[in-house]
Coordinates of C-alpha atoms in Angstrom, one line a residue:
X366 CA 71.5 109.8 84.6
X367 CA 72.8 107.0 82.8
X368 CA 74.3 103.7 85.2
X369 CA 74.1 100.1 85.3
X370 CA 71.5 98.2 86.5
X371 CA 71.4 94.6 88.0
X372 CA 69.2 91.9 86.6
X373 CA 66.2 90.3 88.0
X374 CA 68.1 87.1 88.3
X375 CA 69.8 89.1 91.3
X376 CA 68.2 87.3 94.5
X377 CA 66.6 89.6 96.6
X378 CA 66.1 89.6 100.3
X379 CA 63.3 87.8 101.5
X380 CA 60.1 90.0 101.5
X381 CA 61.7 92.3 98.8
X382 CA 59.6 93.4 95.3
X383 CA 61.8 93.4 92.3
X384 CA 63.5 96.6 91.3
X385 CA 61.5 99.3 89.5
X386 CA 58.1 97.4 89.4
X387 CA 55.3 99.1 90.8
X388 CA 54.6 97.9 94.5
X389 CA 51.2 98.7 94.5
X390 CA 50.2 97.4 91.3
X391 CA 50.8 93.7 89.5
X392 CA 53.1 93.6 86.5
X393 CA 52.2 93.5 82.5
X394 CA 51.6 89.6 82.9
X395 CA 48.9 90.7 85.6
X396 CA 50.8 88.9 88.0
X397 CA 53.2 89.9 90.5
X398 CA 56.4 87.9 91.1
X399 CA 57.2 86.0 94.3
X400 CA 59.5 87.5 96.8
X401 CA 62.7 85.5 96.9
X402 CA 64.3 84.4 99.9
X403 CA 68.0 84.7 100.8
X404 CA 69.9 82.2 102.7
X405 CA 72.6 82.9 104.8
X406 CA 76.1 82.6 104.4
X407 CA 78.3 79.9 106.5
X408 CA 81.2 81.6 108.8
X409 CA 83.7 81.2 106.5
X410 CA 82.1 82.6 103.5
X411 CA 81.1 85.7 105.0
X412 CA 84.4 86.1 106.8
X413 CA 86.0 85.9 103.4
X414 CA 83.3 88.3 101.6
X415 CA 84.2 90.5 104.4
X416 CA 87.9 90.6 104.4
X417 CA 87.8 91.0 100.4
X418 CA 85.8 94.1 100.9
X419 CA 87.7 96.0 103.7
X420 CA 91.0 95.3 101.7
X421 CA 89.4 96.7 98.6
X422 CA 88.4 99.9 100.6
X423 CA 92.1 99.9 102.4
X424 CA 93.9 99.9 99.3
X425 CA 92.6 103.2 98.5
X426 CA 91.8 104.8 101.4
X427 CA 95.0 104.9 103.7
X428 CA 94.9 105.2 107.4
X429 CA 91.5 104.9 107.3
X430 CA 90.9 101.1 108.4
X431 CA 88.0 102.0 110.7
X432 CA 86.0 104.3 108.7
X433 CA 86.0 101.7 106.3
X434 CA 85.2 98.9 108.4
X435 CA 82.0 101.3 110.2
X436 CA 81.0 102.0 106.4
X437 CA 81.0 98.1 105.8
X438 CA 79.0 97.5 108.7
X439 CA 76.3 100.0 107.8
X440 CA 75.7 98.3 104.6
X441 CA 75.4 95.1 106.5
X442 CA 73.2 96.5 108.6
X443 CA 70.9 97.6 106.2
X444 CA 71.2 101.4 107.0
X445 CA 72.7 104.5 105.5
X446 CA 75.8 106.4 106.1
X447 CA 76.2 110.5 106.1
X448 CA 80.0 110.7 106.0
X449 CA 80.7 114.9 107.3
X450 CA 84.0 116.5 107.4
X451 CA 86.0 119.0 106.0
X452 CA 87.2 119.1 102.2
X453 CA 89.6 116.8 100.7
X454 CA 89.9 114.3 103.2
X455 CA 88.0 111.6 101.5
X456 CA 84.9 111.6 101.9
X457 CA 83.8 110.6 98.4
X458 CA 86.5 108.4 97.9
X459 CA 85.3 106.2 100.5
X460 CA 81.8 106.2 98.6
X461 CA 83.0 105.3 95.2
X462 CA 85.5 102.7 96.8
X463 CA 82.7 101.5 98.6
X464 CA 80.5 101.3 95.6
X465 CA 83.0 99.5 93.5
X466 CA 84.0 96.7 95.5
X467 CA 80.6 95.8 95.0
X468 CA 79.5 94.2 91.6
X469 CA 75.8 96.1 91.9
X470 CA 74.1 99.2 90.7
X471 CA 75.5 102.5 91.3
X472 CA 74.5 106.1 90.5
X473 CA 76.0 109.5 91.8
X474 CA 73.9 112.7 92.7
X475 CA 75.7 115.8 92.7
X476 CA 73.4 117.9 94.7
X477 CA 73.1 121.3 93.8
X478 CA 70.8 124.2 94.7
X479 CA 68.9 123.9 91.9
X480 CA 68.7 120.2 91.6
X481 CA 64.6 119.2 91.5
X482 CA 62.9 115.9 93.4
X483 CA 62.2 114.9 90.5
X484 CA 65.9 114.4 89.3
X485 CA 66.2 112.5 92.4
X486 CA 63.5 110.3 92.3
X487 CA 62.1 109.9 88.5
X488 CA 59.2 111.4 87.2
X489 CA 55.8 110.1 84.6
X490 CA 56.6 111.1 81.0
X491 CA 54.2 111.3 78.5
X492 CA 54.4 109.2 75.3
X493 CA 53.2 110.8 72.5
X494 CA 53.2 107.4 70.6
X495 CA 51.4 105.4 73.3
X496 CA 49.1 108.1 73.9
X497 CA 50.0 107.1 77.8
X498 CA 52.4 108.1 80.6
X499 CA 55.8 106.7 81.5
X500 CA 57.6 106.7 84.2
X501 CA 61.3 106.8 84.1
X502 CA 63.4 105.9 87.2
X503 CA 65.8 108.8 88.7
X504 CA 69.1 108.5 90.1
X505 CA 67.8 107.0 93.3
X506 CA 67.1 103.4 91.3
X507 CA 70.7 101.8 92.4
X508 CA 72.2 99.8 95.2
X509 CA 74.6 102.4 96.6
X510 CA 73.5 106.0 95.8
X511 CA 76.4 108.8 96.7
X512 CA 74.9 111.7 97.4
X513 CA 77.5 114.5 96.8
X514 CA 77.2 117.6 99.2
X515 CA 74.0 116.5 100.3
X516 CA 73.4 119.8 102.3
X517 CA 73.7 122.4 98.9
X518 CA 70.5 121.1 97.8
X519 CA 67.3 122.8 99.1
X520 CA 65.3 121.1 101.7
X521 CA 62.4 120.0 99.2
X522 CA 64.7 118.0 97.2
X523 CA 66.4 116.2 100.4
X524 CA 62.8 115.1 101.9
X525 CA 62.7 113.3 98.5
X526 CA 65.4 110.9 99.9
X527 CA 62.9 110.5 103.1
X528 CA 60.5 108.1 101.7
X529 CA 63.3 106.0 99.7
X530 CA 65.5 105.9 103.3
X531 CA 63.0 104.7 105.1
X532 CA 60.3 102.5 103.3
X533 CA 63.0 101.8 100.4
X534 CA 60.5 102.9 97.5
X535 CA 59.5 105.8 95.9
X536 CA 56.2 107.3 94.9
X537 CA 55.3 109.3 92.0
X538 CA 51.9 110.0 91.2
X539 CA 49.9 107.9 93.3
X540 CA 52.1 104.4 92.4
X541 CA 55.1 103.0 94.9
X542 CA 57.9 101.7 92.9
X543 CA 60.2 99.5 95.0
X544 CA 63.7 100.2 95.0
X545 CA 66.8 98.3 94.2
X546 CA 67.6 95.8 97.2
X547 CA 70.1 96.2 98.9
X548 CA 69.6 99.7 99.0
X549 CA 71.9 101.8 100.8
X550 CA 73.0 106.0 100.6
X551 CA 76.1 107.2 101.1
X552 CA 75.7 111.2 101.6
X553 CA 79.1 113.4 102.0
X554 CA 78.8 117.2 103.0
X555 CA 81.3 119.7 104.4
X556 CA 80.1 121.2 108.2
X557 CA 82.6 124.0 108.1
X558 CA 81.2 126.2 104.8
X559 CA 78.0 126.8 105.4
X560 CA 77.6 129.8 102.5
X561 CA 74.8 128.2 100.1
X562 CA 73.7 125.1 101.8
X563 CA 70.6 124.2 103.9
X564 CA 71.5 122.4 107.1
X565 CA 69.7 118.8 107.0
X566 CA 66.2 118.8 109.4
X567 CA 66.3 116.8 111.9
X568 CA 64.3 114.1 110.2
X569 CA 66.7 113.5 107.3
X570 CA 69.8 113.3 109.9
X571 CA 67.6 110.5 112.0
X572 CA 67.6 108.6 108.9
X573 CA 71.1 108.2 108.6
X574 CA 72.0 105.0 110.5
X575 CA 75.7 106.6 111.4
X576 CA 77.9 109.6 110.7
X577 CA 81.8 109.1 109.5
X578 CA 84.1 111.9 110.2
X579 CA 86.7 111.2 108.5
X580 CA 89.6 113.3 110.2
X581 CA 93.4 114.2 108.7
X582 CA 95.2 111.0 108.4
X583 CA 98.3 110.1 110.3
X584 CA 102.1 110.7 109.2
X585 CA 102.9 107.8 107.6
X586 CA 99.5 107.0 106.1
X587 CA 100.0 110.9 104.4
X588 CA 103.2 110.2 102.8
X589 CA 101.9 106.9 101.5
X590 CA 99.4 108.8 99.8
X591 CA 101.8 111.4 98.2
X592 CA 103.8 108.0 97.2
X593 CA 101.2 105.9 95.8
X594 CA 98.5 108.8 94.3
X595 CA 100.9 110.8 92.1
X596 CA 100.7 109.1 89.0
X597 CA 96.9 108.1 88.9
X598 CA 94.2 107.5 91.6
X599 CA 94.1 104.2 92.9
X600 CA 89.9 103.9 92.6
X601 CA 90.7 103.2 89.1
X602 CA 92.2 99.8 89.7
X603 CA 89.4 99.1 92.1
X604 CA 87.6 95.8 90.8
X605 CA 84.3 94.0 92.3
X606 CA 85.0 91.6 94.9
X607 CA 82.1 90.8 96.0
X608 CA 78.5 90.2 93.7
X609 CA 74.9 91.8 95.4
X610 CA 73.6 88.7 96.1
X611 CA 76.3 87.4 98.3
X612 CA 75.8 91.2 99.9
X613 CA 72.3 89.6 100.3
X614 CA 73.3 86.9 102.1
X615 CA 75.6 88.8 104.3
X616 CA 72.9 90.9 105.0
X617 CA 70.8 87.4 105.7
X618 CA 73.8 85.9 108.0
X619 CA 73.5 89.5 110.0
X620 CA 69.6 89.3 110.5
X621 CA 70.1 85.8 112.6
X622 CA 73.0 87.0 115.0
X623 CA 71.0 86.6 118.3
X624 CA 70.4 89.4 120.0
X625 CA 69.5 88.6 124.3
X626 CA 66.6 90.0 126.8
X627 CA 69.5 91.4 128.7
X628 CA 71.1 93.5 125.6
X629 CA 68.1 94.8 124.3
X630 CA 67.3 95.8 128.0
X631 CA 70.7 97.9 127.8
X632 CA 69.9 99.5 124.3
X633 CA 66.5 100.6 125.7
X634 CA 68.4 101.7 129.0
X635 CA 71.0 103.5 126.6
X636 CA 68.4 105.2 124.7
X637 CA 66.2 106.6 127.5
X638 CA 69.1 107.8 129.3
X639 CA 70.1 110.4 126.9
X640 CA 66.7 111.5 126.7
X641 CA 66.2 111.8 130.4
X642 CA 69.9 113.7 130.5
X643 CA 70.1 117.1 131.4
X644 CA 72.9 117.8 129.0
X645 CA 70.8 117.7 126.2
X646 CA 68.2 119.3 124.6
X647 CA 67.0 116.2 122.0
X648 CA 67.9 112.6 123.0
X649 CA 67.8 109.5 120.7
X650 CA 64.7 108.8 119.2
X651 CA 63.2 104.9 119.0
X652 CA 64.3 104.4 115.6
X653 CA 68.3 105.1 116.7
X654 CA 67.3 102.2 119.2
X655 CA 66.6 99.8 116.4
X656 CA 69.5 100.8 114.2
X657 CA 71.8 100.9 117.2
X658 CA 70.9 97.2 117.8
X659 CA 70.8 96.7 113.8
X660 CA 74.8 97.6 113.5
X661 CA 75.5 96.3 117.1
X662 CA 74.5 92.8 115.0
X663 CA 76.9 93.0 111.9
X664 CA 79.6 94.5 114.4
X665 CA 79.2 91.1 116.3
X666 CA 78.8 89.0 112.4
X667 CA 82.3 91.0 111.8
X668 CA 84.4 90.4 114.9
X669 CA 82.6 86.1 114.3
X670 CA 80.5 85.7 116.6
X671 CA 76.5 84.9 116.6
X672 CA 75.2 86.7 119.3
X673 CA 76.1 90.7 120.2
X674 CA 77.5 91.6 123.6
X675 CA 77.9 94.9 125.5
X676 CA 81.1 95.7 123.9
X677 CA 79.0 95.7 120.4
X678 CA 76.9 98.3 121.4
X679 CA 79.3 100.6 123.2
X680 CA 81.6 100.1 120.0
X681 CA 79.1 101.7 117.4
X682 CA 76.8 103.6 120.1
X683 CA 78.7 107.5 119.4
X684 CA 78.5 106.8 115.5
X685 CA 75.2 105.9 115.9
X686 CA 73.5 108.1 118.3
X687 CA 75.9 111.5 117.6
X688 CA 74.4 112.9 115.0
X689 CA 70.9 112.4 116.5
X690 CA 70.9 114.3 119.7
X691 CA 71.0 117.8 120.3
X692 CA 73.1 119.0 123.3
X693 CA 71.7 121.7 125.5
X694 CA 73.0 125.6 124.8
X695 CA 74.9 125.9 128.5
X696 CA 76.2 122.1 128.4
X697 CA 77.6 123.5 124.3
X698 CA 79.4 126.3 125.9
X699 CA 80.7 124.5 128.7
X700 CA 82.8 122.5 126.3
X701 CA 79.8 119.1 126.3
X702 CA 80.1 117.6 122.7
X703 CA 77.4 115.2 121.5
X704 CA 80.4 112.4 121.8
X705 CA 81.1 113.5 125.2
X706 CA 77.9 112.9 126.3
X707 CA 77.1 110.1 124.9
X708 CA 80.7 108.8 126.7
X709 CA 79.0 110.0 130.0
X710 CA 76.0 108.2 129.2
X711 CA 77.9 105.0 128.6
X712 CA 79.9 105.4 131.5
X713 CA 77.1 106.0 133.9
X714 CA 75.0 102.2 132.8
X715 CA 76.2 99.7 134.4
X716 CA 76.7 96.4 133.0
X717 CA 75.7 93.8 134.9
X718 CA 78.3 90.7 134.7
X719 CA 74.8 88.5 134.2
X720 CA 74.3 90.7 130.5
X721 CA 77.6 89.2 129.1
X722 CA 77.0 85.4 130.2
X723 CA 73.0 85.5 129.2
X724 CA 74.0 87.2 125.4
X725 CA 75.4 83.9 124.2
X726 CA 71.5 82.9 124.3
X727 CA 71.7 79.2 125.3
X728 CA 69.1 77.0 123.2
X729 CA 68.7 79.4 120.3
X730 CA 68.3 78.9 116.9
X731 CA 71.9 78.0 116.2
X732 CA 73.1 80.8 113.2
X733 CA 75.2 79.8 110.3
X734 CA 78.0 81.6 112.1
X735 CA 77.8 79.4 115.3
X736 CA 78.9 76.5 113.0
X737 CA 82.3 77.2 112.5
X738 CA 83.4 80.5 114.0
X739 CA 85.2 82.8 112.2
X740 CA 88.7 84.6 113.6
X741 CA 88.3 88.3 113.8
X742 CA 88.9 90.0 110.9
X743 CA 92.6 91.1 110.2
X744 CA 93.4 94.8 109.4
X745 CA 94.0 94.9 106.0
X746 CA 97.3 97.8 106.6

């Protein structure tokens, strides 16, 4: 699969390999190259990367402002989004509009039942003129991968997303190639026809940072569509508003939002509650924890401010935590919903007044966004 590829130049988040090298093994010089290290954007830069984005997204996708601004903040967050509902809604759209306000590396997997690892992933090629091996990069060497209809591949060709989800590198016979940074998937799939698909395992769903359902849009935002789509798709005048290295250092501003004792006492509170409830069968896991706190932090870098509150959590906790807990079979047939749960859950914590006052984290690093704080972000429609 052919699709373009950023260059080295591209600064890279601090700790990072570059693209494609082997990350177990120094380069052709014998040497391997030094790990850059991204600064952080001031308030009003990222505030104005940020708007730029969400407008790009909400001149396409209409009605849809906060699907769009949750799909920004998973990028920011460093995570991955599963977007799941019915056909036609817009789903993909969101994806490519994503991808294309971005000026970075993109690639598109259409997965298919008989789609191999391989084709995900890359595989060694051997060279007849070199007399050697080769290994060429698959599909998953980009900074936003779409993942079409994740669920109609089979389950050995989703666990090859498992390793590049998580640890952001792939293997291939016995060498770790390091992936394209940032690094983020963007998987669509239809709940409602299961004929030909293979549900994801638990395992692949956990590593999902969030789940979008999109939903109908309203009235007006439906007959702006009819108005506006007839003559040609409005993706195609979509332009890059952003570069990936200022996505770098958004993702750089993000990682210093403070984050209090008393919050992270609430996440973990959060967290154990729904696996202590009896409503459910499978609560949230520690890793939901981390990513809960992750895109608590670039929902509190969004709305300007440098340290998350309560409110931050709550806001992203159902998108975060839904798709990761199981509700128990009588709490399903009396009507519970993972959402409705996790609204129970919420409900039934407390927040002590003391949380709110001790999140602003007096005599902390000060962030680039405590310098001049930013307004909170308009809706673009």
């Amino acid at each position: 699969m052919d699709y373009h590829r950023t260059s080295l130049d591209d600064v890279l988040p601090g700790g990072q390999d570059f693209p494609g090298l082997p990350a177990t093994e120094p380069d052709s010089a014998g040497h391997r190259p030094a790990p850059r290290v991204q600064d952080a954007m001031d308030a009003e830069a990222f505030h104005s990367a940020s708007t730029r984005i969400l407008t790009a997204i909400n001149t396409v996708i209409d009605g849809k402002a906060d699907a769009a601004r949750l799909a920004l903040t998973v990028l920011l967050a460093q995570g991955h989004l599963l977007l799941e509902d019915v056909p036609g809604v817009g789903k993909t759209l969101l994806a490519k509009t994503l991808a294309r306000s971005i000026d970075c590396s993109v690639s598109r997997i259409q997965f298919t039942p008989d789609l191999l690892p391989s084709d995900v992933t890359g595989v060694s090629v051997f060279n007849q003129a070199t007399r050697s091996f080769e290994f060429r990069h698959g599909a998953v060497f980009a900074n936003i991968v779409i993942g079409d209809e994740i669920n109609r591949a089979s389950a050995k060709t989703q666990s090859a997303l498992l390793e590049c989800m998580e640890e952001h590198q792939v293997t291939v016979d016995g060498t770790s190639y390091r992936l394209d940074e940032p690094f983020m998937v963007v998987a669509t799939q239809n709940p409602i026809e299961m004929e030909g698909t293979y549900p994801l395992p638990e395992a692949q769903r956990d590593r999902f940072m969030a789940r979008i359902s999109m939903g109908y849009p309203d009235t007006e935002s439906e007959i702006e569509m009819l108005e506006t789509h007839q003559a040609s798709s409005p993706l195609a005048s979509v332009t890059a508003v952003v570069t990936a290295a200022e996505v770098a250092a958004m993702i750089a501003t993000v990682q210093q939002v403070y984050v209090s004792r008393s919050i992270k006492e609430y996440t973990v509170a959060l967290g154990r509650a729904t696996r202590e409830s009896g409503l459910l069968r499978l609560g949230a896991s520690p890793r939901s924890m981390l990513q809960l706190l992750r895109a608590a932090k670039a929902t509190a870098a969004l709305e300007g401010r440098d340290f998350v509150l309560p409110d931050d959590i709550v806001s992203v906790a159902e998108a975060v935590l839904a798709h990761r807990i199981i509700v128990d079979r009588k709490a399903s047939s009396a009507g519970e919903t993972p959402h409705s749960v996790i609204r129970t859950i919420i409900a039934g914590i407390p927040v002590n007044p003391e949380v709110a006052a001790s999140a602003h984290g007096d005599g902390r690093k000060a962030s680039p966004l405590a310098a001049a704080p930013a307004p909170k972000l308009p809706n673009p429609r």
